[in-house]
Amino acid sequence: MEEFVEDSMKRRLTETVDIVTAVSILKSYGYWGDELIVAITRIFYVDLDTLNEVVAEAA
């Protein structure tokens, strides 16, 4: 899943349901913990507060 994504092409994730979906997909690719956070912020602009809530609930 290592793809180069130009910053101008990044999608914004601000809704909880979108972040949960992205986290689920990345986990299915084998990303966990800090690696998951790095991957999701590399691919998307993410509301970090909501991301932290989602990751904490999933743990």
The first five atom37 places (N, CA, C, CB, O) and aatype in JSON, in Angstrom:
{
  "aatype": [12, 6, 6, 13, 19, 6, 3, 15, 12, 11, 1, 1, 10, 16, 6, 16, 19, 3, 9, 19, 16, 0, 19, 15, 9, 10, 11, 15, 18, 7, 18, 17, 7, 3, 6, 10, 9, 19, 0, 9, 16, 1, 9, 13, 18, 19, 3, 10, 3, 16, 10, 2, 6, 19, 19, 0, 6, 0, 0],
  "atom_mask": [
    [1, 1, 1, 1, 1],
    [1, 1, 1, 1, 1],
    [1, 1, 1, 1, 1],
    [1, 1, 1, 1, 1],
    [1, 1, 1, 1, 1],
    [1, 1, 1, 1, 1],
    [1, 1, 1, 1, 1],
    [1, 1, 1, 1, 1],
    [1, 1, 1, 1, 1],
    [1, 1, 1, 1, 1],
    [1, 1, 1, 1, 1],
    [1, 1, 1, 1, 1],
    [1, 1, 1, 1, 1],
    [1, 1, 1, 1, 1],
    [1, 1, 1, 1, 1],
    [1, 1, 1, 1, 1],
    [1, 1, 1, 1, 1],
    [1, 1, 1, 1, 1],
    [1, 1, 1, 1, 1],
    [1, 1, 1, 1, 1],
    [1, 1, 1, 1, 1],
    [1, 1, 1, 1, 1],
    [1, 1, 1, 1, 1],
    [1, 1, 1, 1, 1],
    [1, 1, 1, 1, 1],
    [1, 1, 1, 1, 1],
    [1, 1, 1, 1, 1],
    [1, 1, 1, 1, 1],
    [1, 1, 1, 1, 1],
    [1, 1, 1, 0, 1],
    [1, 1, 1, 1, 1],
    [1, 1, 1, 1, 1],
    [1, 1, 1, 0, 1],
    [1, 1, 1, 1, 1],
    [1, 1, 1, 1, 1],
    [1, 1, 1, 1, 1],
    [1, 1, 1, 1, 1],
    [1, 1, 1, 1, 1],
    [1, 1, 1, 1, 1],
    [1, 1, 1, 1, 1],
    [1, 1, 1, 1, 1],
    [1, 1, 1, 1, 1],
    [1, 1, 1, 1, 1],
    [1, 1, 1, 1, 1],
    [1, 1, 1, 1, 1],
    [1, 1, 1, 1, 1],
    [1, 1, 1, 1, 1],
    [1, 1, 1, 1, 1],
    [1, 1, 1, 1, 1],
    [1, 1, 1, 1, 1],
    [1, 1, 1, 1, 1],
    [1, 1, 1, 1, 1],
    [1, 1, 1, 1, 1],
    [1, 1, 1, 1, 1],
    [1, 1, 1, 1, 1],
    [1, 1, 1, 1, 1],
    [1, 1, 1, 1, 1],
    [1, 1, 1, 1, 1],
    [1, 1, 1, 1, 1]
  ],
  "atom_positions": [
    [[0.83, -1.19, 0.0], [0.0, 0.0, 0.0], [0.86, 1.24, 0.0], [-0.94, 0.0, 1.2], [0.36, 2.34, 0.21]],
    [[2.13, 1.09, -0.22], [3.03, 2.23, -0.28], [2.81, 2.97, -1.59], [4.51, 1.79, -0.13], [3.38, 2.6, -2.62]],
    [[2.01, 3.99, -1.56], [1.76, 4.8, -2.74], [2.11, 6.24, -2.42], [0.29, 4.67, -3.2], [1.89, 6.72, -1.31]],
    [[2.65, 6.92, -3.42], [2.92, 8.33, -3.25], [1.63, 9.09, -3.49], [4.05, 8.81, -4.2], [1.0, 8.92, -4.53]],
    [[1.25, 9.92, -2.55], [0.06, 10.75, -2.69], [0.5, 12.19, -2.55], [-1.03, 10.38, -1.63], [1.01, 12.61, -1.51]],
    [[0.3, 12.95, -3.59], [0.64, 14.36, -3.55], [-0.28, 15.06, -2.56], [0.54, 15.01, -4.95], [-1.48, 14.77, -2.52]],
    [[0.26, 15.97, -1.75], [-0.52, 16.63, -0.72], [-1.79, 17.28, -1.26], [0.32, 17.67, -0.03], [-2.81, 17.28, -0.57]],
    [[-1.75, 17.82, -2.44], [-2.92, 18.49, -2.98], [-4.02, 17.49, -3.34], [-2.55, 19.31, -4.2], [-5.17, 17.88, -3.56]],
    [[-3.68, 16.21, -3.41], [-4.64, 15.19, -3.78], [-5.24, 14.5, -2.55], [-3.99, 14.16, -4.68], [-6.13, 13.65, -2.7]],
    [[-4.78, 14.84, -1.36], [-5.26, 14.2, -0.15], [-6.71, 14.56, 0.12], [-4.4, 14.58, 1.03], [-7.13, 15.7, -0.05]],
    [[-7.48, 13.56, 0.56], [-8.87, 13.77, 0.97], [-8.88, 14.13, 2.45], [-9.75, 12.5, 0.68], [-8.05, 13.64, 3.22]],
    [[-9.8, 14.97, 2.84], [-9.93, 15.35, 4.25], [-10.88, 14.38, 4.95], [-10.45, 16.81, 4.39], [-11.98, 14.11, 4.47]],
    [[-10.43, 13.86, 6.09], [-11.27, 12.99, 6.91], [-11.56, 13.71, 8.21], [-10.58, 11.61, 7.17], [-10.68, 13.88, 9.05]],
    [[-12.8, 14.13, 8.37], [-13.2, 14.82, 9.59], [-14.35, 14.12, 10.29], [-13.57, 16.25, 9.28], [-14.57, 14.31, 11.49]],
    [[-15.1, 13.31, 9.55], [-16.24, 12.59, 10.13], [-15.76, 11.28, 10.75], [-17.32, 12.32, 9.05], [-14.92, 10.59, 10.18]],
    [[-16.3, 10.96, 11.9], [-15.91, 9.75, 12.6], [-16.08, 8.51, 11.75], [-16.71, 9.61, 13.88], [-15.2, 7.64, 11.73]],
    [[-17.18, 8.41, 11.04], [-17.44, 7.21, 10.23], [-16.39, 7.05, 9.13], [-18.85, 7.29, 9.61], [-16.0, 5.92, 8.82]],
    [[-15.94, 8.14, 8.54], [-14.9, 8.07, 7.52], [-13.56, 7.62, 8.11], [-14.74, 9.42, 6.83], [-12.84, 6.84, 7.49]],
    [[-13.25, 8.12, 9.28], [-12.0, 7.75, 9.94], [-12.04, 6.29, 10.37], [-11.73, 8.66, 11.16], [-11.05, 5.57, 10.21]],
    [[-13.17, 5.83, 10.9], [-13.31, 4.43, 11.29], [-13.13, 3.53, 10.07], [-14.69, 4.18, 11.94], [-12.46, 2.49, 10.16]],
    [[-13.71, 3.91, 8.96], [-13.57, 3.12, 7.73], [-12.12, 3.06, 7.28], [-14.44, 3.71, 6.62], [-11.61, 1.99, 6.94]],
    [[-11.44, 4.2, 7.28], [-10.04, 4.24, 6.87], [-9.16, 3.41, 7.8], [-9.53, 5.69, 6.83], [-8.28, 2.69, 7.34]],
    [[-9.4, 3.5, 9.1], [-8.64, 2.72, 10.08], [-8.88, 1.22, 9.85], [-9.03, 3.11, 11.53], [-7.93, 0.44, 9.89]],
    [[-10.11, 0.84, 9.61], [-10.43, -0.57, 9.37], [-9.71, -1.1, 8.13], [-11.93, -0.76, 9.21], [-9.17, -2.2, 8.14]],
    [[-9.71, -0.31, 7.08], [-9.04, -0.72, 5.84], [-7.54, -0.85, 6.07], [-9.32, 0.3, 4.71], [-6.94, -1.84, 5.65]],
    [[-6.95, 0.12, 6.73], [-5.51, 0.06, 6.99], [-5.15, -1.12, 7.89], [-5.03, 1.36, 7.61], [-4.11, -1.75, 7.69]],
    [[-5.99, -1.42, 8.87], [-5.74, -2.57, 9.73], [-5.8, -3.87, 8.92], [-6.76, -2.62, 10.88], [-5.05, -4.8, 9.18]],
    [[-6.71, -3.92, 7.94], [-6.79, -5.12, 7.11], [-5.54, -5.3, 6.25], [-8.03, -5.06, 6.22], [-5.24, -6.41, 5.82]],
    [[-4.82, -4.22, 6.0], [-3.55, -4.28, 5.28], [-2.38, -4.53, 6.22], [-3.32, -2.99, 4.52], [-1.23, -4.62, 5.77]],
    [[-2.65, -4.65, 7.52], [-1.59, -4.99, 8.47], [-0.98, -3.83, 9.22], [0.0, 0.0, 0.0], [0.04, -4.0, 9.89]],
    [[-1.57, -2.65, 9.13], [-1.05, -1.5, 9.87], [-1.65, -1.48, 11.27], [-1.37, -0.17, 9.11], [-2.86, -1.65, 11.43]],
    [[-0.8, -1.28, 12.29], [-1.25, -1.24, 13.68], [-0.45, -0.18, 14.43], [-1.09, -2.62, 14.37], [0.66, 0.17, 14.04]],
    [[-1.02, 0.33, 15.5], [-0.33, 1.26, 16.39], [0.18, 2.51, 15.7], [0.0, 0.0, 0.0], [-0.54, 3.13, 14.91]],
    [[1.42, 2.87, 16.0], [2.02, 4.07, 15.43], [2.12, 3.99, 13.91], [3.4, 4.3, 16.03], [2.0, 4.99, 13.21]],
    [[2.34, 2.78, 13.42], [2.44, 2.57, 11.97], [1.12, 2.95, 11.29], [2.79, 1.09, 11.67], [1.12, 3.49, 10.19]],
    [[0.0, 2.67, 11.95], [-1.33, 3.01, 11.44], [-1.49, 4.53, 11.36], [-2.43, 2.4, 12.32], [-1.99, 5.05, 10.36]],
    [[-1.09, 5.22, 12.39], [-1.22, 6.68, 12.43], [-0.35, 7.33, 11.36], [-0.83, 7.23, 13.82], [-0.79, 8.26, 10.68]],
    [[0.86, 6.84, 11.19], [1.74, 7.37, 10.15], [1.13, 7.15, 8.77], [3.14, 6.71, 10.23], [1.14, 8.05, 7.93]],
    [[0.61, 5.96, 8.54], [0.03, 5.63, 7.23], [-1.19, 6.49, 6.92], [-0.34, 4.15, 7.17], [-1.32, 7.01, 5.81]],
    [[-2.08, 6.64, 7.88], [-3.32, 7.39, 7.62], [-3.02, 8.87, 7.4], [-4.31, 7.22, 8.79], [-3.68, 9.52, 6.58]],
    [[-2.05, 9.42, 8.12], [-1.72, 10.84, 7.91], [-0.92, 11.05, 6.64], [-0.95, 11.39, 9.11], [-0.88, 12.16, 6.11]],
    [[-0.29, 10.01, 6.15], [0.41, 10.1, 4.87], [-0.59, 10.13, 3.71], [1.4, 8.91, 4.71], [-0.33, 10.75, 2.68]],
    [[-1.72, 9.46, 3.89], [-2.71, 9.32, 2.82], [-3.78, 10.4, 2.87], [-3.36, 7.95, 2.89], [-4.24, 10.87, 1.83]],
    [[-4.19, 10.79, 4.09], [-5.31, 11.72, 4.27], [-4.91, 12.9, 5.15], [-6.51, 10.99, 4.87], [-3.95, 12.81, 5.92]],
    [[-5.65, 13.99, 5.03], [-5.66, 15.03, 6.05], [-6.68, 14.56, 7.07], [-5.99, 16.48, 5.46], [-7.85, 14.37, 6.72]],
    [[-6.28, 14.38, 8.32], [-7.15, 13.75, 9.31], [-7.34, 14.66, 10.51], [-6.57, 12.4, 9.75], [-6.4, 15.33, 10.96]],
    [[-8.57, 14.69, 11.02], [-8.84, 15.36, 12.29], [-8.19, 14.48, 13.36], [-10.4, 15.56, 12.54], [-8.7, 13.41, 13.68]],
    [[-7.07, 14.93, 13.92], [-6.28, 14.09, 14.82], [-7.0, 13.79, 16.13], [-4.97, 14.77, 15.1], [-6.81, 12.71, 16.69]],
    [[-7.81, 14.71, 16.62], [-8.56, 14.43, 17.85], [-9.52, 13.27, 17.63], [-9.33, 15.68, 18.31], [-9.6, 12.36, 18.46]],
    [[-10.24, 13.3, 16.52], [-11.17, 12.21, 16.21], [-10.42, 10.92, 15.95], [-12.04, 12.58, 15.01], [-10.86, 9.85, 16.37]],
    [[-9.29, 10.99, 15.26], [-8.48, 9.8, 15.0], [-8.03, 9.18, 16.31], [-7.26, 10.15, 14.12], [-8.1, 7.96, 16.47]],
    [[-7.56, 9.99, 17.25], [-7.11, 9.47, 18.55], [-8.25, 8.8, 19.29], [-6.52, 10.58, 19.4], [-8.04, 7.78, 19.95]],
    [[-9.47, 9.36, 19.21], [-10.64, 8.76, 19.85], [-10.95, 7.39, 19.22], [-11.87, 9.69, 19.73], [-11.22, 6.43, 19.93]],
    [[-10.91, 7.33, 17.89], [-11.2, 6.09, 17.18], [-10.17, 5.02, 17.53], [-11.23, 6.34, 15.65], [-10.53, 3.87, 17.79]],
    [[-8.9, 5.39, 17.52], [-7.83, 4.43, 17.82], [-7.94, 3.96, 19.28], [-6.43, 5.07, 17.56], [-7.72, 2.79, 19.57]],
    [[-8.27, 4.86, 20.2], [-8.4, 4.49, 21.61], [-9.58, 3.53, 21.82], [-8.59, 5.74, 22.48], [-9.48, 2.59, 22.61]],
    [[-10.68, 3.75, 21.12], [-11.84, 2.87, 21.24], [-11.56, 1.51, 20.63], [-13.05, 3.51, 20.57], [-12.08, 0.5, 21.11]],
    [[-10.76, 1.46, 19.59], [-10.45, 0.21, 18.91], [-9.47, -0.65, 19.71], [-9.89, 0.49, 17.52], [-9.4, -1.86, 19.51]],
    [[-8.71, -0.02, 20.6], [-7.69, -0.76, 21.34], [-8.24, -1.57, 22.47], [-6.66, 0.17, 21.88], [-7.5, -2.24, 23.18]]
  ]
}
